[in-house]
Coordinates of C-alpha atoms in Angstrom, one line a residue:
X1 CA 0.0 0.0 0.0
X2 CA 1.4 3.4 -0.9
X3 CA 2.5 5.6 1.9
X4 CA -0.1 8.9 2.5
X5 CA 1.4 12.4 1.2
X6 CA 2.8 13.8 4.7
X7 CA 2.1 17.4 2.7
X8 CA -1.6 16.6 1.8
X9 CA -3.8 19.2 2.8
X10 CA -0.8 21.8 4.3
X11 CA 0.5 24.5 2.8
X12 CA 4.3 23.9 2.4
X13 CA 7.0 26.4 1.9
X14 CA 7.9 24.8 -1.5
X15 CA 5.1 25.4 -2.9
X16 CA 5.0 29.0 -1.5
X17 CA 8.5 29.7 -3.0
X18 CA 7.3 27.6 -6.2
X19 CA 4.3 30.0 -6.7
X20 CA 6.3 33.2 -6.5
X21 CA 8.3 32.1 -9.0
X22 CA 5.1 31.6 -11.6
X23 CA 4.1 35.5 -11.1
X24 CA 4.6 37.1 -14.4
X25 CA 4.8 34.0 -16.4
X26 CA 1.4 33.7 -19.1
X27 CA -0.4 30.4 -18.3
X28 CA -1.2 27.8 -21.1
X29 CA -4.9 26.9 -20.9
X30 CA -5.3 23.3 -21.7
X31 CA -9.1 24.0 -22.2
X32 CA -11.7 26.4 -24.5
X33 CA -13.5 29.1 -23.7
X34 CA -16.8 28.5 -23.0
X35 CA -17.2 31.9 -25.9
X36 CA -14.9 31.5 -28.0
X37 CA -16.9 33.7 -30.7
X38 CA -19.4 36.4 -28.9
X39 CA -22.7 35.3 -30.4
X40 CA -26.2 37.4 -29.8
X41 CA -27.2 34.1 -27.7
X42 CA -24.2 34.3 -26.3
X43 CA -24.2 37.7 -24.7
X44 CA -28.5 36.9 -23.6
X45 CA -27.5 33.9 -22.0
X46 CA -25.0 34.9 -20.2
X47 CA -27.2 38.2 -18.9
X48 CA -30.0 35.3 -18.3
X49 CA -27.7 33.9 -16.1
X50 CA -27.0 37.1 -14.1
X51 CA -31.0 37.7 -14.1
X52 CA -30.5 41.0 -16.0
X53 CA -33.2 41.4 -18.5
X54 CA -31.6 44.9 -19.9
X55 CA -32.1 44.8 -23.7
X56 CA -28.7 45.9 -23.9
X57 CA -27.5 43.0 -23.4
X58 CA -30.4 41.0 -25.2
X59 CA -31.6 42.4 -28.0
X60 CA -29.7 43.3 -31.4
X61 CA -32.9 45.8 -32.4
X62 CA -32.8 47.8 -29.5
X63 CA -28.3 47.9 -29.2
X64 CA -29.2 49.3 -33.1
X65 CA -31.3 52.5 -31.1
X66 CA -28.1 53.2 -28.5
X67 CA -24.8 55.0 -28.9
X68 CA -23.2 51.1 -29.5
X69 CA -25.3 51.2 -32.7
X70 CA -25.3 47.2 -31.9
X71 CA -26.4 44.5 -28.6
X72 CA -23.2 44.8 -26.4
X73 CA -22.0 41.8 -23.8
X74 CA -22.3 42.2 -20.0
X75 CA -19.5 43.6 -18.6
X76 CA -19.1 40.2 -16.8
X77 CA -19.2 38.4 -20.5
X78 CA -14.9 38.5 -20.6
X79 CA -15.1 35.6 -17.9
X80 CA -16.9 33.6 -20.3
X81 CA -14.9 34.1 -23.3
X82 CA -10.9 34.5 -24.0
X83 CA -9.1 32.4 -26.2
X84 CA -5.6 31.7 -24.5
X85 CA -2.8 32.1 -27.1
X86 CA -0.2 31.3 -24.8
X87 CA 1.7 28.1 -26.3
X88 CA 2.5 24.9 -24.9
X89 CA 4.4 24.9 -22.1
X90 CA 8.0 22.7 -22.1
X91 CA 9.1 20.6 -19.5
X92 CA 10.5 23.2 -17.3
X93 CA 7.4 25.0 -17.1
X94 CA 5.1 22.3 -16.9
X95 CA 7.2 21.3 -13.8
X96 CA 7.1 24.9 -12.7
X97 CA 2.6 24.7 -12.9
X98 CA 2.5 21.6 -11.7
X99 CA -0.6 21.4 -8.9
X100 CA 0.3 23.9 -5.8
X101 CA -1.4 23.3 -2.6
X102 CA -2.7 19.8 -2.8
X103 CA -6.0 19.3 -0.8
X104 CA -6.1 22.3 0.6
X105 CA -9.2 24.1 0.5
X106 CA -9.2 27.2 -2.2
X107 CA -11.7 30.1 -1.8
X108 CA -12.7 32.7 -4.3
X109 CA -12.3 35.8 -2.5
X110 CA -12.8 38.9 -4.7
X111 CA -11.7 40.5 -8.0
X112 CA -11.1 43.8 -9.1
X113 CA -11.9 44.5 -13.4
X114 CA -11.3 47.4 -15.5
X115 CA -13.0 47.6 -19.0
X116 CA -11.7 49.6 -22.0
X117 CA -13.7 48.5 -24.9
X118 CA -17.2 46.9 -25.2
X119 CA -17.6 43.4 -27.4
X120 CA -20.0 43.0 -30.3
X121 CA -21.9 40.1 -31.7
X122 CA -18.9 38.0 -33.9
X123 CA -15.8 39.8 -32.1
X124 CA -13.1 37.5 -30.9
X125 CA -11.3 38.2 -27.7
X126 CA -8.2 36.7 -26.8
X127 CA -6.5 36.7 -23.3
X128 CA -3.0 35.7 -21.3
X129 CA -3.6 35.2 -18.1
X130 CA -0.6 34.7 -15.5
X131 CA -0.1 35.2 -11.5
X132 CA 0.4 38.7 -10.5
X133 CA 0.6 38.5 -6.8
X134 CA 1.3 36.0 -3.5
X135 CA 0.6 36.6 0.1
X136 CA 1.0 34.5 2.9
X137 CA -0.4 34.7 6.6
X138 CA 0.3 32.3 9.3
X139 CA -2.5 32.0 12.1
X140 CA -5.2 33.9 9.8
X141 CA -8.5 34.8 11.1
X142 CA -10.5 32.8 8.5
X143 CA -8.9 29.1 8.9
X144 CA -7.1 29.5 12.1
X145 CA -3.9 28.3 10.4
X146 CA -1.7 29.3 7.2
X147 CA -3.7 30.8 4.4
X148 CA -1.7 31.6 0.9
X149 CA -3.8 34.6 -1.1
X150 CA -2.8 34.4 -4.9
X151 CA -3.5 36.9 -7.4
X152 CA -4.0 36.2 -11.2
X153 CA -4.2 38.5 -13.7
X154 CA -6.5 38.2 -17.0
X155 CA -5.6 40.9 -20.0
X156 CA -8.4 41.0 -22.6
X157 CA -7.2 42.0 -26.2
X158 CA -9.5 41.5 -29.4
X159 CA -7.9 40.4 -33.2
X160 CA -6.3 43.8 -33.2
X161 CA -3.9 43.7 -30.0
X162 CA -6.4 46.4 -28.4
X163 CA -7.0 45.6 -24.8
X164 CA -10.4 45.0 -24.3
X165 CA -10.1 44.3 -19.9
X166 CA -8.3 43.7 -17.8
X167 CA -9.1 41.0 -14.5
X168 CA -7.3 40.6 -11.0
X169 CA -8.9 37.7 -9.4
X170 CA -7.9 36.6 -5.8
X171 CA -8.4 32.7 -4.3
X172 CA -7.8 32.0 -0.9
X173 CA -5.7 28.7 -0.2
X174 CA -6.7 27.6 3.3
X175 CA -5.0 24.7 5.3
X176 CA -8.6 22.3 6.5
X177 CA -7.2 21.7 9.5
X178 CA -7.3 25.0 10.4
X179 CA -10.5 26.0 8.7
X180 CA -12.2 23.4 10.4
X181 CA -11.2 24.3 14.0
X182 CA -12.3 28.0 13.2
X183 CA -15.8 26.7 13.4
X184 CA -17.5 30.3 12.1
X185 CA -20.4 29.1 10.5
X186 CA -21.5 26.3 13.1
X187 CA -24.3 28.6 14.5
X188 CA -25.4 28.8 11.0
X189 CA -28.8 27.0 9.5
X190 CA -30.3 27.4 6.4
X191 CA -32.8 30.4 6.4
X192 CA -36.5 30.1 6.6
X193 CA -39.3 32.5 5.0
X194 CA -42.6 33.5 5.8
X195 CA -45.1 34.7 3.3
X196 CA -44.5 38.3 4.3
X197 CA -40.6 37.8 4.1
X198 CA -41.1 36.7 0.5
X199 CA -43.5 39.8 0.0
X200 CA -40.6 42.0 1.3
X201 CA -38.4 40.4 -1.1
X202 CA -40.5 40.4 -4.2
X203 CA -40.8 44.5 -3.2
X204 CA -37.8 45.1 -4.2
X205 CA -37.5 42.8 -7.5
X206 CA -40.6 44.9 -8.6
X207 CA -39.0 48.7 -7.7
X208 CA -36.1 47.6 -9.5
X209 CA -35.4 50.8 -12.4
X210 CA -33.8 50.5 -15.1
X211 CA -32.8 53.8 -16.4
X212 CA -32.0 52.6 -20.0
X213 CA -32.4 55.3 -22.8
X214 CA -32.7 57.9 -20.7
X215 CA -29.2 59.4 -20.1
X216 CA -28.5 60.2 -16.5
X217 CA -25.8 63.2 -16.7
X218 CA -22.7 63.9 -14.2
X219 CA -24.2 67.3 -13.3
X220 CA -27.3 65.8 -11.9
X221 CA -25.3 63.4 -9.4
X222 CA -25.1 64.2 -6.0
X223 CA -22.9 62.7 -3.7
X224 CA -24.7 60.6 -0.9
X225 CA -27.4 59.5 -3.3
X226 CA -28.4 56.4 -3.5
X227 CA -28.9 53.4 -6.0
X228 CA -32.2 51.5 -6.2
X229 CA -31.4 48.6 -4.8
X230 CA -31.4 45.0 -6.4
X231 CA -32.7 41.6 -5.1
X232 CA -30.9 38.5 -5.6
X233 CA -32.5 35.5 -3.7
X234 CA -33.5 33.7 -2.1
X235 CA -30.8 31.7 -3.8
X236 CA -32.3 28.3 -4.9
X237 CA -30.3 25.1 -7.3
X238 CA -32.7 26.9 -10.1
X239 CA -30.0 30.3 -9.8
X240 CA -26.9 27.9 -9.6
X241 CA -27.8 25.7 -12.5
X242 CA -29.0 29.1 -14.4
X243 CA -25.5 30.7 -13.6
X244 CA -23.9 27.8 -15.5
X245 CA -26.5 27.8 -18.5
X246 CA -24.4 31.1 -19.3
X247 CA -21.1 31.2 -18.2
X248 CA -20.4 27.4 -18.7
X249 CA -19.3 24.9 -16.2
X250 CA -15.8 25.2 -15.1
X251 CA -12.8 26.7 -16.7
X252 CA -11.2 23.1 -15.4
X253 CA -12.8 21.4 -18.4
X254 CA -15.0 19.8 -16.4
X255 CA -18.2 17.8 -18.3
X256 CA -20.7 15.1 -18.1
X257 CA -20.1 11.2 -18.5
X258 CA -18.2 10.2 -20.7
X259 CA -16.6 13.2 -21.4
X260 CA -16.2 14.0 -17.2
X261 CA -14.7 10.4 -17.0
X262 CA -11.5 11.5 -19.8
X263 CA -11.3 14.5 -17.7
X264 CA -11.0 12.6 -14.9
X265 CA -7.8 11.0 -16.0
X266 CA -6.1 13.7 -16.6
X267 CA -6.8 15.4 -13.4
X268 CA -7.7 13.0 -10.9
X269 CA -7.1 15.2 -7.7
X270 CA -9.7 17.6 -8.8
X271 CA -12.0 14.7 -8.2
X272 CA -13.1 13.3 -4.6
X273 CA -15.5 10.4 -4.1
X274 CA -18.5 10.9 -2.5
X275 CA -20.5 9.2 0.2
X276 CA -21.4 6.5 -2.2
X277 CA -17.6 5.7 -3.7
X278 CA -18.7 8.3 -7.0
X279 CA -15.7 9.9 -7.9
X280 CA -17.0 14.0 -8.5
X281 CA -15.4 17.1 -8.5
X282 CA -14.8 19.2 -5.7
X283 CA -16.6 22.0 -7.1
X284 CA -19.5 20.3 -6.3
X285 CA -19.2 22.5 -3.1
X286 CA -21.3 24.6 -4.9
X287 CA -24.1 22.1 -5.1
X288 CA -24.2 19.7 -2.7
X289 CA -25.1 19.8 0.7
X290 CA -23.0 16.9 2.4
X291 CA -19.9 18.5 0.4
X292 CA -20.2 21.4 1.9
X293 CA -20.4 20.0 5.3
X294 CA -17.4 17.6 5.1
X295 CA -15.4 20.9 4.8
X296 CA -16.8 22.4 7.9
X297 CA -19.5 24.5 6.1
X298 CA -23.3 24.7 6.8
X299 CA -24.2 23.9 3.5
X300 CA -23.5 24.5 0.3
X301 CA -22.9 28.4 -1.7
X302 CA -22.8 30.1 -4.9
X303 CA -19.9 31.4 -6.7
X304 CA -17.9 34.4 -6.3
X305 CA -18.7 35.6 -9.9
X306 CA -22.4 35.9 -9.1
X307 CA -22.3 38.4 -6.3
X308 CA -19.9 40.0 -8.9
X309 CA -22.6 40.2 -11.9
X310 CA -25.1 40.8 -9.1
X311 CA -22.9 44.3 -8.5
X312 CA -22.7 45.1 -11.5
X313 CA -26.3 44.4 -12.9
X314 CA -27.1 46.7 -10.1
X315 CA -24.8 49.6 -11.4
X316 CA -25.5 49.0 -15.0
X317 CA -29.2 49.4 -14.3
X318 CA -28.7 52.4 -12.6
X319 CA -26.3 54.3 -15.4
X320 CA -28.2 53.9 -18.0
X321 CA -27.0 52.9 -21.6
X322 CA -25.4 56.4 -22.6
X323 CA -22.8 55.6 -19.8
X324 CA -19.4 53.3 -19.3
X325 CA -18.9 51.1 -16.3
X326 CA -14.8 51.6 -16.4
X327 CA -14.2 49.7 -12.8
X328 CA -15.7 47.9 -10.6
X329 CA -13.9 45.9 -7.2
X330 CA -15.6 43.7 -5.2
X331 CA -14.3 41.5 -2.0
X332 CA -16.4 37.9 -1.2
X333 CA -16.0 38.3 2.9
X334 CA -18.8 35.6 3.7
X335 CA -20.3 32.8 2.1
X336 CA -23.5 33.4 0.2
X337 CA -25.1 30.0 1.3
X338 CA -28.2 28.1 -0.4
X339 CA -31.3 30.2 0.9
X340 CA -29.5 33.2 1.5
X341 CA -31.1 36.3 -0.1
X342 CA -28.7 39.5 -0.9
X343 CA -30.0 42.8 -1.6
X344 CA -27.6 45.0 -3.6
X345 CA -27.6 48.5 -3.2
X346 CA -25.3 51.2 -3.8
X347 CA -24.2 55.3 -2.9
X348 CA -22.2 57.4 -4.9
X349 CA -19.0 58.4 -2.9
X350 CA -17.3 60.8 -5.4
X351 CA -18.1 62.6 -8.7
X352 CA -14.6 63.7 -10.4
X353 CA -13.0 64.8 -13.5
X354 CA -10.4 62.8 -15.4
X355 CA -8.9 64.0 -18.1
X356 CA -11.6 63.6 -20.6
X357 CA -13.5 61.5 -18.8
X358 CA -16.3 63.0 -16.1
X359 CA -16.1 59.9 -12.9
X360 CA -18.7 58.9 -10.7
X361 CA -17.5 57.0 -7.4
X362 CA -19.7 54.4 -6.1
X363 CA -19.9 52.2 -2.6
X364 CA -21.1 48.9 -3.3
X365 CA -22.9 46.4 -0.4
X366 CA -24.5 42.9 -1.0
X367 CA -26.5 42.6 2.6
X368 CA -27.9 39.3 3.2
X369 CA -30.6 38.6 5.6
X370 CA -28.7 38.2 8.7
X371 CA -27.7 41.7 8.4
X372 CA -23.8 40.6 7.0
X373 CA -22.6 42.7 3.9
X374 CA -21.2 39.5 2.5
X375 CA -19.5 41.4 -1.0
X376 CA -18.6 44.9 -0.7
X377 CA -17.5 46.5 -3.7
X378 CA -16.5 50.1 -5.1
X379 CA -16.9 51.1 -9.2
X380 CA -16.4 54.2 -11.1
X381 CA -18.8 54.9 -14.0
X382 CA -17.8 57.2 -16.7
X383 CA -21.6 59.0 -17.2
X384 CA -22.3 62.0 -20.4
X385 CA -21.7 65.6 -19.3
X386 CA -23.7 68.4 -20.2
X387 CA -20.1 70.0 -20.2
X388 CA -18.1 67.8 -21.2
X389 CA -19.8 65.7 -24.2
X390 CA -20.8 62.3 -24.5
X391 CA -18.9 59.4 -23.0
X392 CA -15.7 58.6 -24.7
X393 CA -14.4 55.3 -23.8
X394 CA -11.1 55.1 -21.5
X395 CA -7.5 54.4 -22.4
X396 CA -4.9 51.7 -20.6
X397 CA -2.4 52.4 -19.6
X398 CA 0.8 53.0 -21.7
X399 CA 2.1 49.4 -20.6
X400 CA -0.9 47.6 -21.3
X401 CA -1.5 48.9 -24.3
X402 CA 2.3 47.4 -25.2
X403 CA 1.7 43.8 -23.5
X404 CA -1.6 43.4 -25.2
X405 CA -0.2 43.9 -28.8
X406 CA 2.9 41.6 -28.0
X407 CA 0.4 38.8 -26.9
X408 CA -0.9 39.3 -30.8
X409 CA 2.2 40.2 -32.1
X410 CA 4.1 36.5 -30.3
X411 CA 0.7 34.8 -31.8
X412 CA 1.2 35.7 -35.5
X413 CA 5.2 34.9 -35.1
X414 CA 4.3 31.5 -34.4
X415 CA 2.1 30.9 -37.1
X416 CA 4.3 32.0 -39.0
X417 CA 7.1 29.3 -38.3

């Protein structure tokens, strides 16, 4: 019988020194995007999945009566699309990528995107996405033992070498051991409604306002307003399995039967039997109850990248189509667990000019019911000026604007050879 990994499920100072040497280095992705051409179905199942109805992002008729002259994707849409260019790795690097952090339990905590560009029905987007970032705590406050926070960056470009976005998403590596001595969520249960609770709720999904074709203008903005908020819940396997009909299953490569089984091979420790001896993944967290417990959770959650569309839907309605969401951070503090309900709401912090551009500050707050602000956020909206003119779109920065037309630039060399 083989000997048990004395590393399994720790966080090991090779593989801390291992993963600081990856930052800065562009990631082959073994597997497609779940886009790889933005279609009109596309862009409405993917705003479907973030239950945003704005015909923005649905209808090709009513894009044709905005400034975009054309249906534009959800800001969100770049996580669902992205074709890596980034060539095979050799053996040294292979070895370098190999799996970090072996049964350690990894968190989504947060992400913080910038947009340049918007994409259109048939554009192709390509992206390089490498580590940017590594922190390490010992003793943390979440898992009670060492916890390794790593960065990756996501550049967007389209065909020309234009960047298109640009994504810093943060996961939290967490020793179990730790996590489960924490013990945070053991006074948690899964929420109950009453009739009237559900009224309450389905208030706010009715006073939701979408301002649309109506511009809303920086000189009208007053600091302290506030956003009309958003409902999101209570969240049900209906929302998870609709948040997959858009943005796919799993940037793992992930799929069903025989198809999950080749998968399988080559990836076998992203796979962990169940209580009936069924090898599944261990995203199934998101899913399924008795997952979720083994870890020392209540129950099962969503995904980071809801609360994130949830945000945004929530500051896109408010804007109006005239306007350009340029940023928008958000931190996941808390599980969102099944039954939870969040209600998004917003105040504008800041109203600024930059350089061509006239900025609106936001604070951002996804409350559930116990009263827990579970996915603060911030965003800056670029909004028409009386002043100042229409909207014109944003510029990267000077370095940027230099990676993204090497990533094409590298691409074409090797087709080339």
């Amino acid at each position: 019988m083989a000997e048990a990994d004395p590393n399994l499920g720790k966080i090991t100072d090779e593989d801390i020194e291992r993963a600081r040497r990856q930052i800065g280095v562009p990631k082959f992705a073994y597997n497609k995007p779940y886009n790889a051409v933005a279609s009109s179905d596309g862009m409405s199942h993917f705003a479907f999945a973030c239950g945003d109805g704005n015909p923005l992002y649905n209808s090709r008729e009513y894009g044709a009566t905005t400034r975009w002259r054309d249906q534009i994707a959800p800001p969100l849409f770049l996580h669902a699309t992205g074709t890596n260019l980034t060539p095979k790795p050799d053996s040294e690097l292979k070895a370098l990528f190999k799996g970090l952090f072996r049964g350690v339990g990894k968190y989504y905590t947060g992400v913080d995107w910038t947009w340049w560009r918007p994409v259109y029905v048939d554009d192709r987007v390509f992206v390089e996405r490498s580590t940017s970032k590594i922190d390490v705590k010992e003793n943390s406050r979440f898992s009670g033992g060492r916890t390794v926070t790593e960065t990756y960056r996501d550049l967007y470009v389209d065909r020309a070498g234009t960047p298109v976005g640009r994504r810093e998403e943060h996961y939290l590596s967490a020793e179990r051991e730790g996590s489960k001595k924490a013990g945070r969520y053991a006074s948690i249960q899964r929420q109950t409604y009453t009739p009237e609770d559900i009224a309450r709720i389905d208030e706010v999904y009715a006073n939701e306002e979408l301002r649309g074709a109506t511009p809303r203008y920086w000189e009208d903005v007053e600091v302290g307003e506030a956003l009309t908020p958003v409902a999101k819940g209570p969240l049900t396997m209906v929302d998870i399995i609709s948040f997959h009909m858009g943005m796919g299953l799993s940037s793992s490569g992930i799929g069903p039967l025989g198809l999950g089984y080749r998968q399988r091979k080559k990836m076998p420790a992203f796979y962990v039997p169940d209580g009936y001896g069924v090898p599944d993944v261990v995203q199934r967290v998101h899913w399924d109850h008795e997952r979720a417990q083994a870890l020392g959770l209540p129950t099962s959650y969503d995904y980071g990248q809801m609360r994130t569309s949830w945000l945004i839907h929530l500051v896109t309605n408010w804007m109006g189509d005239d306007a350009w969401l340029w940023k928008l951070s958000c931190q996941s503090r808390a599980f969102n667990f099944m039954g939870d309900t969040t209600i998004c709401s917003g105040t504008v912090v800041g109203k600024r000019i930059e350089g061509r551009n006239a900025v609106i500050d936001l604070e951002l707050a996804s409350t559930n019911q116990r009263g827990e602000n579970t996915a603060p956020g911030t965003a800056s909206v670029i909004l028409p000026s009386r002043e100042h003119g229409p909207v014109i779109l944003p510029q990267p920065e000077p370095e940027i604007a230099q990676r993204a037309a090497r990533i094409m630039q590298s691409a074409a060399d090797r087709a080339r050879k």
